[in-house]
Amino acid sequence: MARRALPITAAAITVAGALLLTGCGGDKSSSGDIKGADTGSSSPSASASQSSGIKRPGITLPSEFQLTFENWTSSDAVEQAVLNDTKEQLRAGYAAIIANKPDGGDALAFYDTASGLSQDQQWIKTYTSKNLTVFGKLPAYDPKPTLLGNKQTRAVVTYCTDESKAYTRDRKTKEVQGNPKGTDPKVFYTVTLTKNPNGVWQNISTRAKRGGC
């Protein structure tokens, strides 16, 4: 189920990169949180309020979809801000899929540039157009932020996801799908961001490579 790669389509997304959750294989009944991770929950994200002076939208994910972030920390304050907003943008995208909002909703628009939002709307519609939602566990791990330029207003974040225990479900028939047998469940992401005048790090584009982790 790659962000932009769950069983809606078996192909991982490229330049337009949308989380595809192309189905996700694995044991649907297995449980257990990821050690050292921030777990997804039904309550608004705690990290949304970490940057002082910026009012961020609350983002809610249901308990049946555990989007977790392992070791998304940096000793550098700017890098940490980049990581925080990258996490919130990802959470906003999945929240839009689960809420069946093809336009992405206000939270995603907050964390996306115009080009990033257009890309994400294409990704979200690969679910909503097929009446699909997502559930299970999706860990996002091994993040690496890189600040660009002297003014530090651009950045790139790479990270991996593991779709082994993430799935799609038809809203009407309740049919569950995972990644096709033999599909590598790990997907490598490259996210390009820019800092807007209000100090929010917004997503410009996302690229995904299945099996790149």
PDB file of C-alpha atoms in Angstrom, residues 102-179:
ATOM      1  CA  PRO A 102     -11.371  13.437  -2.876  1.00  0.00           C
ATOM      2  CA  ASP A 103     -10.283  17.079  -2.581  1.00  0.00           C
ATOM      3  CA  GLY A 104      -8.071  16.256   0.404  1.00  0.00           C
ATOM      4  CA  GLY A 105      -9.757  18.563   2.892  1.00  0.00           C
ATOM      5  CA  ASP A 106      -8.454  21.635   4.692  1.00  0.00           C
ATOM      6  CA  ALA A 107      -5.664  19.894   6.610  1.00  0.00           C
ATOM      7  CA  LEU A 108      -4.000  18.540   3.481  1.00  0.00           C
ATOM      8  CA  ALA A 109      -4.283  21.932   1.775  1.00  0.00           C
ATOM      9  CA  PHE A 110      -2.539  23.424   4.814  1.00  0.00           C
ATOM     10  CA  TYR A 111       0.490  21.144   4.384  1.00  0.00           C
ATOM     11  CA  ASP A 112       0.614  21.124   0.568  1.00  0.00           C
ATOM     12  CA  THR A 113       1.651  23.646  -2.046  1.00  0.00           C
ATOM     13  CA  ALA A 114      -0.672  23.936  -5.065  1.00  0.00           C
ATOM     14  CA  SER A 115       1.371  21.364  -6.981  1.00  0.00           C
ATOM     15  CA  GLY A 116       1.603  19.068  -3.974  1.00  0.00           C
ATOM     16  CA  LEU A 117      -2.155  19.223  -3.421  1.00  0.00           C
ATOM     17  CA  SER A 118      -2.880  18.437  -7.066  1.00  0.00           C
ATOM     18  CA  GLN A 119      -0.623  15.394  -6.829  1.00  0.00           C
ATOM     19  CA  ASP A 120      -2.168  14.253  -3.567  1.00  0.00           C
ATOM     20  CA  GLN A 121      -5.702  14.634  -4.898  1.00  0.00           C
ATOM     21  CA  GLN A 122      -4.811  12.255  -7.722  1.00  0.00           C
ATOM     22  CA  TRP A 123      -3.503   9.790  -5.151  1.00  0.00           C
ATOM     23  CA  ILE A 124      -6.582  10.083  -2.910  1.00  0.00           C
ATOM     24  CA  LYS A 125      -8.914   9.571  -5.871  1.00  0.00           C
ATOM     25  CA  THR A 126      -7.291   6.204  -6.589  1.00  0.00           C
ATOM     26  CA  TYR A 127      -9.075   5.168  -3.386  1.00  0.00           C
ATOM     27  CA  THR A 128     -12.232   7.257  -3.320  1.00  0.00           C
ATOM     28  CA  SER A 129     -13.082   6.548  -6.970  1.00  0.00           C
ATOM     29  CA  LYS A 130     -13.062   2.823  -6.127  1.00  0.00           C
ATOM     30  CA  ASN A 131     -14.921   3.309  -2.837  1.00  0.00           C
ATOM     31  CA  LEU A 132     -11.927   2.099  -0.826  1.00  0.00           C
ATOM     32  CA  THR A 133     -10.655   2.952   2.625  1.00  0.00           C
ATOM     33  CA  VAL A 134      -7.517   1.822   4.458  1.00  0.00           C
ATOM     34  CA  PHE A 135      -6.821   0.041   7.739  1.00  0.00           C
ATOM     35  CA  GLY A 136      -4.085  -1.897   9.499  1.00  0.00           C
ATOM     36  CA  LYS A 137      -0.579  -0.817  10.443  1.00  0.00           C
ATOM     37  CA  LEU A 138       1.743   1.341   8.383  1.00  0.00           C
ATOM     38  CA  PRO A 139       5.098   2.210   9.983  1.00  0.00           C
ATOM     39  CA  ALA A 140       7.081   5.086   8.498  1.00  0.00           C
ATOM     40  CA  TYR A 141      10.725   4.817   9.499  1.00  0.00           C
ATOM     41  CA  ASP A 142      14.344   5.776   8.792  1.00  0.00           C
ATOM     42  CA  PRO A 143      13.651   9.463   8.005  1.00  0.00           C
ATOM     43  CA  LYS A 144      16.522  11.569   6.688  1.00  0.00           C
ATOM     44  CA  PRO A 145      15.957  15.336   6.369  1.00  0.00           C
ATOM     45  CA  THR A 146      18.255  17.490   4.235  1.00  0.00           C
ATOM     46  CA  LEU A 147      18.085  21.296   4.285  1.00  0.00           C
ATOM     47  CA  LEU A 148      18.805  23.037   0.983  1.00  0.00           C
ATOM     48  CA  GLY A 149      20.340  26.465   0.340  1.00  0.00           C
ATOM     49  CA  ASN A 150      21.714  29.110   2.674  1.00  0.00           C
ATOM     50  CA  LYS A 151      18.271  30.400   3.657  1.00  0.00           C
ATOM     51  CA  GLN A 152      17.082  26.926   4.593  1.00  0.00           C
ATOM     52  CA  THR A 153      13.664  27.416   3.016  1.00  0.00           C
ATOM     53  CA  ARG A 154      13.752  24.181   1.029  1.00  0.00           C
ATOM     54  CA  ALA A 155      14.257  20.645   2.183  1.00  0.00           C
ATOM     55  CA  VAL A 156      14.121  17.015   1.122  1.00  0.00           C
ATOM     56  CA  VAL A 157      13.002  14.203   3.406  1.00  0.00           C
ATOM     57  CA  THR A 158      13.464  10.539   2.562  1.00  0.00           C
ATOM     58  CA  TYR A 159      11.860   7.735   4.529  1.00  0.00           C
ATOM     59  CA  CYS A 160      10.563   4.174   4.218  1.00  0.00           C
ATOM     60  CA  THR A 161       7.223   2.516   4.851  1.00  0.00           C
ATOM     61  CA  ASP A 162       6.397  -1.147   5.394  1.00  0.00           C
ATOM     62  CA  GLU A 163       3.016  -2.190   3.983  1.00  0.00           C
ATOM     63  CA  SER A 164       3.135  -5.764   5.329  1.00  0.00           C
ATOM     64  CA  LYS A 165       0.192  -5.174   7.664  1.00  0.00           C
ATOM     65  CA  ALA A 166      -1.706  -2.437   5.827  1.00  0.00           C
ATOM     66  CA  TYR A 167      -4.794  -3.102   3.727  1.00  0.00           C
ATOM     67  CA  THR A 168      -7.602  -1.588   1.697  1.00  0.00           C
ATOM     68  CA  ARG A 169     -11.289  -2.361   2.238  1.00  0.00           C
ATOM     69  CA  ASP A 170     -14.283  -1.746   0.013  1.00  0.00           C
ATOM     70  CA  ARG A 171     -16.663   0.534   1.887  1.00  0.00           C
ATOM     71  CA  LYS A 172     -19.742  -1.281   0.563  1.00  0.00           C
ATOM     72  CA  THR A 173     -18.788  -4.942   0.119  1.00  0.00           C
ATOM     73  CA  LYS A 174     -16.186  -4.942   2.953  1.00  0.00           C
ATOM     74  CA  GLU A 175     -13.819  -6.881   0.686  1.00  0.00           C
ATOM     75  CA  VAL A 176     -10.235  -6.667   1.965  1.00  0.00           C
ATOM     76  CA  GLN A 177      -7.170  -6.625  -0.244  1.00  0.00           C
ATOM     77  CA  GLY A 178      -3.439  -6.703   0.369  1.00  0.00           C
ATOM     78  CA  ASN A 179      -0.460  -6.364  -1.941  1.00  0.00           C
TER      79      ASN A 179
END
